[in-house]
Amino acid sequence: MQGLPVSELAQRFGTPLYLYDGDAVRDQYLGLRDRLHPVVEIFYSLKANPNISVCALLHRLGARAEVSSMAELVTALEAGVPADQIMFLGPGKSEQEITACLKEDIRAIICESIDELAAIDRLAADLGTRARVVLRVNPSFTVKGSGLTMGGKPRQFGIDEQALFDAEDLPGRHARTDLIGVQAYMGTRILSEEAVAENTRRILDMAERLAERQGFPLDLVDVGGGLGVAYFAQEQDLDVDRLADLVNPIFEEFHRRRPDTRVVMELGRYLVATGGVYVSAVRYVKESMGERFAITDGGTNHHMAAVGIGSFAKRNFPMRLLNRAGGPAAKWNVTGPLCTPNDTLGKGVELADDLRPGDLIGVERSGAYGPTASPVLFLSHGYPAEVLVVDGDAQLVRRRDETEHLTGPQLLHGALTGQR
Ligand SMILES: *Cc1c(COP(=O)(O)O)cnc(C)c1O
């Protein structure tokens, strides 16, 4: 990675380990940023990888931040993102979270229900301040091409489009709230440039009609994002040139009509997935009933996505032997330390036929929805180490959990402490 042998990094930081390549993240971000219409602001969704250094890296490149919890908000602020470049989104915000958003005076709270809108308005009044709110819409329409489609279905996210058009005088009934925009998120893992363009066109159109109907100024429209990356055979990465050719004319036309309205794209996976590799070391190799198994020190407790994304048949992430060339390809099941057959990072993966203890296996394209989206506490192995390489310099950006991080928060019930 950036000229550093992964075997040296593994030795220095130990395994299992998430390795993030700052150059790859930068190239992915700038590859899109440089092609997108300048009216578009890119917000990084910390949900995909909430590591503070990853967030700071993207911020240094120009990305803003979209957060969904108190800890993500604090992470973004500590990473150096100014409050006016942060938006807070999520269907179940606590009073504490809403209050923090108001006190920090972040760019906007993205509101997901009429009930929540009332709560935000009331909390703003309590604090003697005003709230800036973007309405999240659950659109009536849906566009095919996402791994998880959002619009056109009953959802806990956002307010039904029809309900927003039917509501009477939302601005008038929320005296402490400035409605400033509209957001919709149509799904994740979108690999079709046409689907992104169609989503964008429809959301911009809907946002304009809604702002007009409710009578609030449209400072920003957040057209979601959900851009995917290819993980599996038969999938193809988005072609950013083609994407730009399709979406930029839509942004340009919108911008000409509404020069004062900013457009936001919120992106998580797209920005960080390709820059990350999960590295685990082979502990044992064995054969069972004619199949080869490489049992590594890492598993699905750190990389749940490797179990499978939205499909019953297991599909493998791209995997590679990292520390040497190795012999001719053979099929391997790469499994971890958990006591469940589901703990399979890869099934029938083509790797060198001479795998042996100490070999390093990399699960590539793993920079998004890694450890924080995995059951890291299962069997009490805890969080893996995370290392980020920036300008050829590899540094630990999260310490691995030690036993006391796992046992420490537990309390022995008082009735069970005495001698018998
Ligand atoms: C999860 C999520 C994102 C980030 O999604 P990606 O597919 O990782 O880009 C953005 N916006 C909303 C509302 C989300 O729920």
PDB file of N, CA and C in Angstrom, residues 198-266:
ATOM      1  N   GLU A 198     -32.023   9.634 -12.905  1.00  0.00           N
ATOM      2  CA  GLU A 198     -33.487   9.655 -12.806  1.00  0.00           C
ATOM      3  C   GLU A 198     -33.922  10.042 -11.382  1.00  0.00           C
ATOM      4  N   ASN A 199     -33.254   9.470 -10.372  1.00  0.00           N
ATOM      5  CA  ASN A 199     -33.529   9.870  -8.981  1.00  0.00           C
ATOM      6  C   ASN A 199     -33.340  11.367  -8.813  1.00  0.00           C
ATOM      7  N   THR A 200     -32.218  11.864  -9.310  1.00  0.00           N
ATOM      8  CA  THR A 200     -31.860  13.271  -9.142  1.00  0.00           C
ATOM      9  C   THR A 200     -32.921  14.174  -9.762  1.00  0.00           C
ATOM     10  N   ARG A 201     -33.287  13.851 -10.982  1.00  0.00           N
ATOM     11  CA  ARG A 201     -34.270  14.663 -11.702  1.00  0.00           C
ATOM     12  C   ARG A 201     -35.602  14.708 -10.948  1.00  0.00           C
ATOM     13  N   ARG A 202     -36.025  13.546 -10.479  1.00  0.00           N
ATOM     14  CA  ARG A 202     -37.329  13.489  -9.825  1.00  0.00           C
ATOM     15  C   ARG A 202     -37.321  14.156  -8.460  1.00  0.00           C
ATOM     16  N   ILE A 203     -36.207  14.019  -7.730  1.00  0.00           N
ATOM     17  CA  ILE A 203     -36.143  14.645  -6.399  1.00  0.00           C
ATOM     18  C   ILE A 203     -36.106  16.172  -6.540  1.00  0.00           C
ATOM     19  N   LEU A 204     -35.322  16.675  -7.482  1.00  0.00           N
ATOM     20  CA  LEU A 204     -35.270  18.134  -7.679  1.00  0.00           C
ATOM     21  C   LEU A 204     -36.645  18.678  -8.033  1.00  0.00           C
ATOM     22  N   ASP A 205     -37.328  17.969  -8.894  1.00  0.00           N
ATOM     23  CA  ASP A 205     -38.658  18.399  -9.314  1.00  0.00           C
ATOM     24  C   ASP A 205     -39.629  18.396  -8.130  1.00  0.00           C
ATOM     25  N   MET A 206     -39.593  17.314  -7.364  1.00  0.00           N
ATOM     26  CA  MET A 206     -40.486  17.197  -6.213  1.00  0.00           C
ATOM     27  C   MET A 206     -40.172  18.280  -5.172  1.00  0.00           C
ATOM     28  N   ALA A 207     -38.886  18.541  -4.955  1.00  0.00           N
ATOM     29  CA  ALA A 207     -38.479  19.541  -3.956  1.00  0.00           C
ATOM     30  C   ALA A 207     -39.022  20.919  -4.322  1.00  0.00           C
ATOM     31  N   GLU A 208     -38.942  21.267  -5.579  1.00  0.00           N
ATOM     32  CA  GLU A 208     -39.437  22.581  -6.007  1.00  0.00           C
ATOM     33  C   GLU A 208     -40.939  22.700  -5.791  1.00  0.00           C
ATOM     34  N   ARG A 209     -41.656  21.651  -6.144  1.00  0.00           N
ATOM     35  CA  ARG A 209     -43.112  21.691  -5.978  1.00  0.00           C
ATOM     36  C   ARG A 209     -43.493  21.759  -4.507  1.00  0.00           C
ATOM     37  N   LEU A 210     -42.752  21.007  -3.671  1.00  0.00           N
ATOM     38  CA  LEU A 210     -43.076  20.979  -2.246  1.00  0.00           C
ATOM     39  C   LEU A 210     -42.798  22.332  -1.584  1.00  0.00           C
ATOM     40  N   ALA A 211     -41.646  22.919  -1.909  1.00  0.00           N
ATOM     41  CA  ALA A 211     -41.309  24.224  -1.317  1.00  0.00           C
ATOM     42  C   ALA A 211     -42.344  25.271  -1.725  1.00  0.00           C
ATOM     43  N   GLU A 212     -42.791  25.184  -2.950  1.00  0.00           N
ATOM     44  CA  GLU A 212     -43.792  26.131  -3.428  1.00  0.00           C
ATOM     45  C   GLU A 212     -45.125  25.912  -2.719  1.00  0.00           C
ATOM     46  N   ARG A 213     -45.512  24.641  -2.610  1.00  0.00           N
ATOM     47  CA  ARG A 213     -46.792  24.308  -1.964  1.00  0.00           C
ATOM     48  C   ARG A 213     -46.803  24.758  -0.509  1.00  0.00           C
ATOM     49  N   GLN A 214     -45.688  24.523   0.214  1.00  0.00           N
ATOM     50  CA  GLN A 214     -45.646  24.873   1.642  1.00  0.00           C
ATOM     51  C   GLN A 214     -45.149  26.291   1.874  1.00  0.00           C
ATOM     52  N   GLY A 215     -44.629  26.918   0.853  1.00  0.00           N
ATOM     53  CA  GLY A 215     -44.217  28.308   0.984  1.00  0.00           C
ATOM     54  C   GLY A 215     -42.973  28.507   1.833  1.00  0.00           C
ATOM     55  N   PHE A 216     -41.931  27.720   1.570  1.00  0.00           N
ATOM     56  CA  PHE A 216     -40.646  28.020   2.228  1.00  0.00           C
ATOM     57  C   PHE A 216     -39.570  28.163   1.157  1.00  0.00           C
ATOM     58  N   PRO A 217     -38.510  28.937   1.478  1.00  0.00           N
ATOM     59  CA  PRO A 217     -37.446  29.118   0.496  1.00  0.00           C
ATOM     60  C   PRO A 217     -36.636  27.838   0.373  1.00  0.00           C
ATOM     61  N   LEU A 218     -36.217  27.510  -0.816  1.00  0.00           N
ATOM     62  CA  LEU A 218     -35.474  26.267  -1.035  1.00  0.00           C
ATOM     63  C   LEU A 218     -33.981  26.600  -1.066  1.00  0.00           C
ATOM     64  N   ASP A 219     -33.354  26.552   0.131  1.00  0.00           N
ATOM     65  CA  ASP A 219     -31.913  26.815   0.189  1.00  0.00           C
ATOM     66  C   ASP A 219     -31.115  25.635  -0.313  1.00  0.00           C
ATOM     67  N   LEU A 220     -31.620  24.447  -0.013  1.00  0.00           N
ATOM     68  CA  LEU A 220     -30.877  23.269  -0.482  1.00  0.00           C
ATOM     69  C   LEU A 220     -31.801  22.106  -0.772  1.00  0.00           C
ATOM     70  N   VAL A 221     -31.387  21.316  -1.756  1.00  0.00           N
ATOM     71  CA  VAL A 221     -32.036  20.042  -2.038  1.00  0.00           C
ATOM     72  C   VAL A 221     -30.965  18.965  -1.920  1.00  0.00           C
ATOM     73  N   ASP A 222     -31.241  18.006  -1.058  1.00  0.00           N
ATOM     74  CA  ASP A 222     -30.328  16.883  -0.859  1.00  0.00           C
ATOM     75  C   ASP A 222     -30.902  15.714  -1.659  1.00  0.00           C
ATOM     76  N   VAL A 223     -30.209  15.381  -2.739  1.00  0.00           N
ATOM     77  CA  VAL A 223     -30.737  14.357  -3.645  1.00  0.00           C
ATOM     78  C   VAL A 223     -30.273  12.951  -3.268  1.00  0.00           C
ATOM     79  N   GLY A 224     -29.795  12.813  -2.024  1.00  0.00           N
ATOM     80  CA  GLY A 224     -29.389  11.485  -1.567  1.00  0.00           C
ATOM     81  C   GLY A 224     -28.085  11.093  -2.212  1.00  0.00           C
ATOM     82  N   GLY A 225     -28.046   9.939  -2.706  1.00  0.00           N
ATOM     83  CA  GLY A 225     -26.800   9.454  -3.315  1.00  0.00           C
ATOM     84  C   GLY A 225     -26.905   7.951  -3.438  1.00  0.00           C
ATOM     85  N   GLY A 226     -26.269   7.268  -2.489  1.00  0.00           N
ATOM     86  CA  GLY A 226     -26.355   5.809  -2.506  1.00  0.00           C
ATOM     87  C   GLY A 226     -25.558   5.187  -3.637  1.00  0.00           C
ATOM     88  N   LEU A 227     -24.578   5.931  -4.171  1.00  0.00           N
ATOM     89  CA  LEU A 227     -23.768   5.370  -5.256  1.00  0.00           C
ATOM     90  C   LEU A 227     -23.006   4.144  -4.752  1.00  0.00           C
ATOM     91  N   GLY A 228     -22.991   3.102  -5.550  1.00  0.00           N
ATOM     92  CA  GLY A 228     -22.373   1.851  -5.125  1.00  0.00           C
ATOM     93  C   GLY A 228     -20.978   1.655  -5.676  1.00  0.00           C
ATOM     94  N   VAL A 229     -20.364   0.571  -5.247  1.00  0.00           N
ATOM     95  CA  VAL A 229     -19.124   0.094  -5.866  1.00  0.00           C
ATOM     96  C   VAL A 229     -19.339  -1.382  -6.177  1.00  0.00           C
ATOM     97  N   ALA A 230     -18.601  -1.888  -7.158  1.00  0.00           N
ATOM     98  CA  ALA A 230     -18.740  -3.301  -7.526  1.00  0.00           C
ATOM     99  C   ALA A 230     -18.036  -4.162  -6.485  1.00  0.00           C
ATOM    100  N   TYR A 231     -18.740  -5.169  -5.960  1.00  0.00           N
ATOM    101  CA  TYR A 231     -18.108  -6.123  -5.051  1.00  0.00           C
ATOM    102  C   TYR A 231     -17.941  -7.488  -5.704  1.00  0.00           C
ATOM    103  N   PHE A 232     -18.939  -7.870  -6.469  1.00  0.00           N
ATOM    104  CA  PHE A 232     -19.040  -9.267  -6.874  1.00  0.00           C
ATOM    105  C   PHE A 232     -18.860  -9.413  -8.381  1.00  0.00           C
ATOM    106  N   ALA A 233     -18.557 -10.656  -8.792  1.00  0.00           N
ATOM    107  CA  ALA A 233     -18.477 -10.968 -10.212  1.00  0.00           C
ATOM    108  C   ALA A 233     -19.771 -10.502 -10.880  1.00  0.00           C
ATOM    109  N   GLN A 234     -19.658 -10.021 -12.095  1.00  0.00           N
ATOM    110  CA  GLN A 234     -20.810  -9.502 -12.864  1.00  0.00           C
ATOM    111  C   GLN A 234     -21.242  -8.097 -12.447  1.00  0.00           C
ATOM    112  N   GLU A 235     -20.646  -7.531 -11.415  1.00  0.00           N
ATOM    113  CA  GLU A 235     -20.957  -6.139 -11.096  1.00  0.00           C
ATOM    114  C   GLU A 235     -19.892  -5.244 -11.715  1.00  0.00           C
ATOM    115  N   GLN A 236     -20.295  -4.031 -12.058  1.00  0.00           N
ATOM    116  CA  GLN A 236     -19.350  -3.080 -12.625  1.00  0.00           C
ATOM    117  C   GLN A 236     -19.413  -1.752 -11.918  1.00  0.00           C
ATOM    118  N   ASP A 237     -18.235  -1.174 -11.665  1.00  0.00           N
ATOM    119  CA  ASP A 237     -18.208   0.140 -11.033  1.00  0.00           C
ATOM    120  C   ASP A 237     -18.930   1.158 -11.909  1.00  0.00           C
ATOM    121  N   LEU A 238     -19.471   2.181 -11.245  1.00  0.00           N
ATOM    122  CA  LEU A 238     -20.054   3.300 -11.987  1.00  0.00           C
ATOM    123  C   LEU A 238     -18.979   3.948 -12.850  1.00  0.00           C
ATOM    124  N   ASP A 239     -19.390   4.398 -13.999  1.00  0.00           N
ATOM    125  CA  ASP A 239     -18.498   5.145 -14.881  1.00  0.00           C
ATOM    126  C   ASP A 239     -18.733   6.632 -14.573  1.00  0.00           C
ATOM    127  N   VAL A 240     -17.767   7.263 -13.901  1.00  0.00           N
ATOM    128  CA  VAL A 240     -18.014   8.637 -13.421  1.00  0.00           C
ATOM    129  C   VAL A 240     -18.168   9.632 -14.566  1.00  0.00           C
ATOM    130  N   ASP A 241     -17.492   9.378 -15.683  1.00  0.00           N
ATOM    131  CA  ASP A 241     -17.663  10.294 -16.825  1.00  0.00           C
ATOM    132  C   ASP A 241     -19.092  10.233 -17.344  1.00  0.00           C
ATOM    133  N   ARG A 242     -19.570   9.008 -17.461  1.00  0.00           N
ATOM    134  CA  ARG A 242     -20.937   8.832 -17.951  1.00  0.00           C
ATOM    135  C   ARG A 242     -21.944   9.400 -16.944  1.00  0.00           C
ATOM    136  N   LEU A 243     -21.670   9.160 -15.659  1.00  0.00           N
ATOM    137  CA  LEU A 243     -22.545   9.694 -14.616  1.00  0.00           C
ATOM    138  C   LEU A 243     -22.609  11.223 -14.716  1.00  0.00           C
ATOM    139  N   ALA A 244     -21.441  11.839 -14.839  1.00  0.00           N
ATOM    140  CA  ALA A 244     -21.398  13.305 -14.928  1.00  0.00           C
ATOM    141  C   ALA A 244     -22.129  13.791 -16.180  1.00  0.00           C
ATOM    142  N   ASP A 245     -21.945  13.087 -17.290  1.00  0.00           N
ATOM    143  CA  ASP A 245     -22.635  13.479 -18.526  1.00  0.00           C
ATOM    144  C   ASP A 245     -24.151  13.445 -18.357  1.00  0.00           C
ATOM    145  N   LEU A 246     -24.630  12.517 -17.522  1.00  0.00           N
ATOM    146  CA  LEU A 246     -26.082  12.399 -17.339  1.00  0.00           C
ATOM    147  C   LEU A 246     -26.620  13.382 -16.299  1.00  0.00           C
ATOM    148  N   VAL A 247     -25.898  13.564 -15.177  1.00  0.00           N
ATOM    149  CA  VAL A 247     -26.471  14.390 -14.096  1.00  0.00           C
ATOM    150  C   VAL A 247     -26.165  15.879 -14.244  1.00  0.00           C
ATOM    151  N   ASN A 248     -25.025  16.221 -14.818  1.00  0.00           N
ATOM    152  CA  ASN A 248     -24.663  17.644 -14.853  1.00  0.00           C
ATOM    153  C   ASN A 248     -25.660  18.520 -15.615  1.00  0.00           C
ATOM    154  N   PRO A 249     -26.190  18.057 -16.749  1.00  0.00           N
ATOM    155  CA  PRO A 249     -27.207  18.893 -17.418  1.00  0.00           C
ATOM    156  C   PRO A 249     -28.450  19.104 -16.549  1.00  0.00           C
ATOM    157  N   ILE A 250     -28.770  18.101 -15.713  1.00  0.00           N
ATOM    158  CA  ILE A 250     -29.923  18.246 -14.814  1.00  0.00           C
ATOM    159  C   ILE A 250     -29.615  19.314 -13.765  1.00  0.00           C
ATOM    160  N   PHE A 251     -28.400  19.253 -13.196  1.00  0.00           N
ATOM    161  CA  PHE A 251     -27.991  20.265 -12.207  1.00  0.00           C
ATOM    162  C   PHE A 251     -27.927  21.649 -12.853  1.00  0.00           C
ATOM    163  N   GLU A 252     -27.400  21.703 -14.068  1.00  0.00           N
ATOM    164  CA  GLU A 252     -27.232  22.988 -14.748  1.00  0.00           C
ATOM    165  C   GLU A 252     -28.589  23.658 -14.996  1.00  0.00           C
ATOM    166  N   GLU A 253     -29.533  22.865 -15.451  1.00  0.00           N
ATOM    167  CA  GLU A 253     -30.854  23.423 -15.728  1.00  0.00           C
ATOM    168  C   GLU A 253     -31.512  23.907 -14.433  1.00  0.00           C
ATOM    169  N   PHE A 254     -31.370  23.114 -13.385  1.00  0.00           N
ATOM    170  CA  PHE A 254     -31.920  23.480 -12.078  1.00  0.00           C
ATOM    171  C   PHE A 254     -31.245  24.763 -11.567  1.00  0.00           C
ATOM    172  N   HIS A 255     -29.933  24.800 -11.708  1.00  0.00           N
ATOM    173  CA  HIS A 255     -29.162  25.943 -11.215  1.00  0.00           C
ATOM    174  C   HIS A 255     -29.549  27.226 -11.957  1.00  0.00           C
ATOM    175  N   ARG A 256     -29.826  27.118 -13.236  1.00  0.00           N
ATOM    176  CA  ARG A 256     -30.230  28.311 -13.991  1.00  0.00           C
ATOM    177  C   ARG A 256     -31.562  28.838 -13.512  1.00  0.00           C
ATOM    178  N   ARG A 257     -32.456  27.911 -13.194  1.00  0.00           N
ATOM    179  CA  ARG A 257     -33.776  28.329 -12.704  1.00  0.00           C
ATOM    180  C   ARG A 257     -33.704  28.867 -11.293  1.00  0.00           C
ATOM    181  N   ARG A 258     -32.814  28.258 -10.466  1.00  0.00           N
ATOM    182  CA  ARG A 258     -32.738  28.597  -9.034  1.00  0.00           C
ATOM    183  C   ARG A 258     -31.291  28.795  -8.623  1.00  0.00           C
ATOM    184  N   PRO A 259     -30.709  29.914  -8.995  1.00  0.00           N
ATOM    185  CA  PRO A 259     -29.275  30.117  -8.744  1.00  0.00           C
ATOM    186  C   PRO A 259     -28.906  30.138  -7.256  1.00  0.00           C
ATOM    187  N   ASP A 260     -29.880  30.341  -6.376  1.00  0.00           N
ATOM    188  CA  ASP A 260     -29.550  30.429  -4.957  1.00  0.00           C
ATOM    189  C   ASP A 260     -29.726  29.115  -4.198  1.00  0.00           C
ATOM    190  N   THR A 261     -30.134  28.085  -4.898  1.00  0.00           N
ATOM    191  CA  THR A 261     -30.354  26.801  -4.224  1.00  0.00           C
ATOM    192  C   THR A 261     -29.144  25.901  -4.414  1.00  0.00           C
ATOM    193  N   ARG A 262     -28.624  25.390  -3.285  1.00  0.00           N
ATOM    194  CA  ARG A 262     -27.517  24.451  -3.351  1.00  0.00           C
ATOM    195  C   ARG A 262     -28.059  23.034  -3.476  1.00  0.00           C
ATOM    196  N   VAL A 263     -27.259  22.169  -4.087  1.00  0.00           N
ATOM    197  CA  VAL A 263     -27.635  20.768  -4.211  1.00  0.00           C
ATOM    198  C   VAL A 263     -26.630  19.942  -3.407  1.00  0.00           C
ATOM    199  N   VAL A 264     -27.133  18.961  -2.687  1.00  0.00           N
ATOM    200  CA  VAL A 264     -26.282  18.113  -1.855  1.00  0.00           C
ATOM    201  C   VAL A 264     -26.367  16.674  -2.339  1.00  0.00           C
ATOM    202  N   MET A 265     -25.212  16.011  -2.386  1.00  0.00           N
ATOM    203  CA  MET A 265     -25.191  14.551  -2.519  1.00  0.00           C
ATOM    204  C   MET A 265     -24.557  13.991  -1.260  1.00  0.00           C
ATOM    205  N   GLU A 266     -25.199  12.987  -0.665  1.00  0.00           N
ATOM    206  CA  GLU A 266     -24.648  12.357   0.535  1.00  0.00           C
ATOM    207  C   GLU A 266     -24.113  10.989   0.138  1.00  0.00           C
TER     208      GLU A 266
END
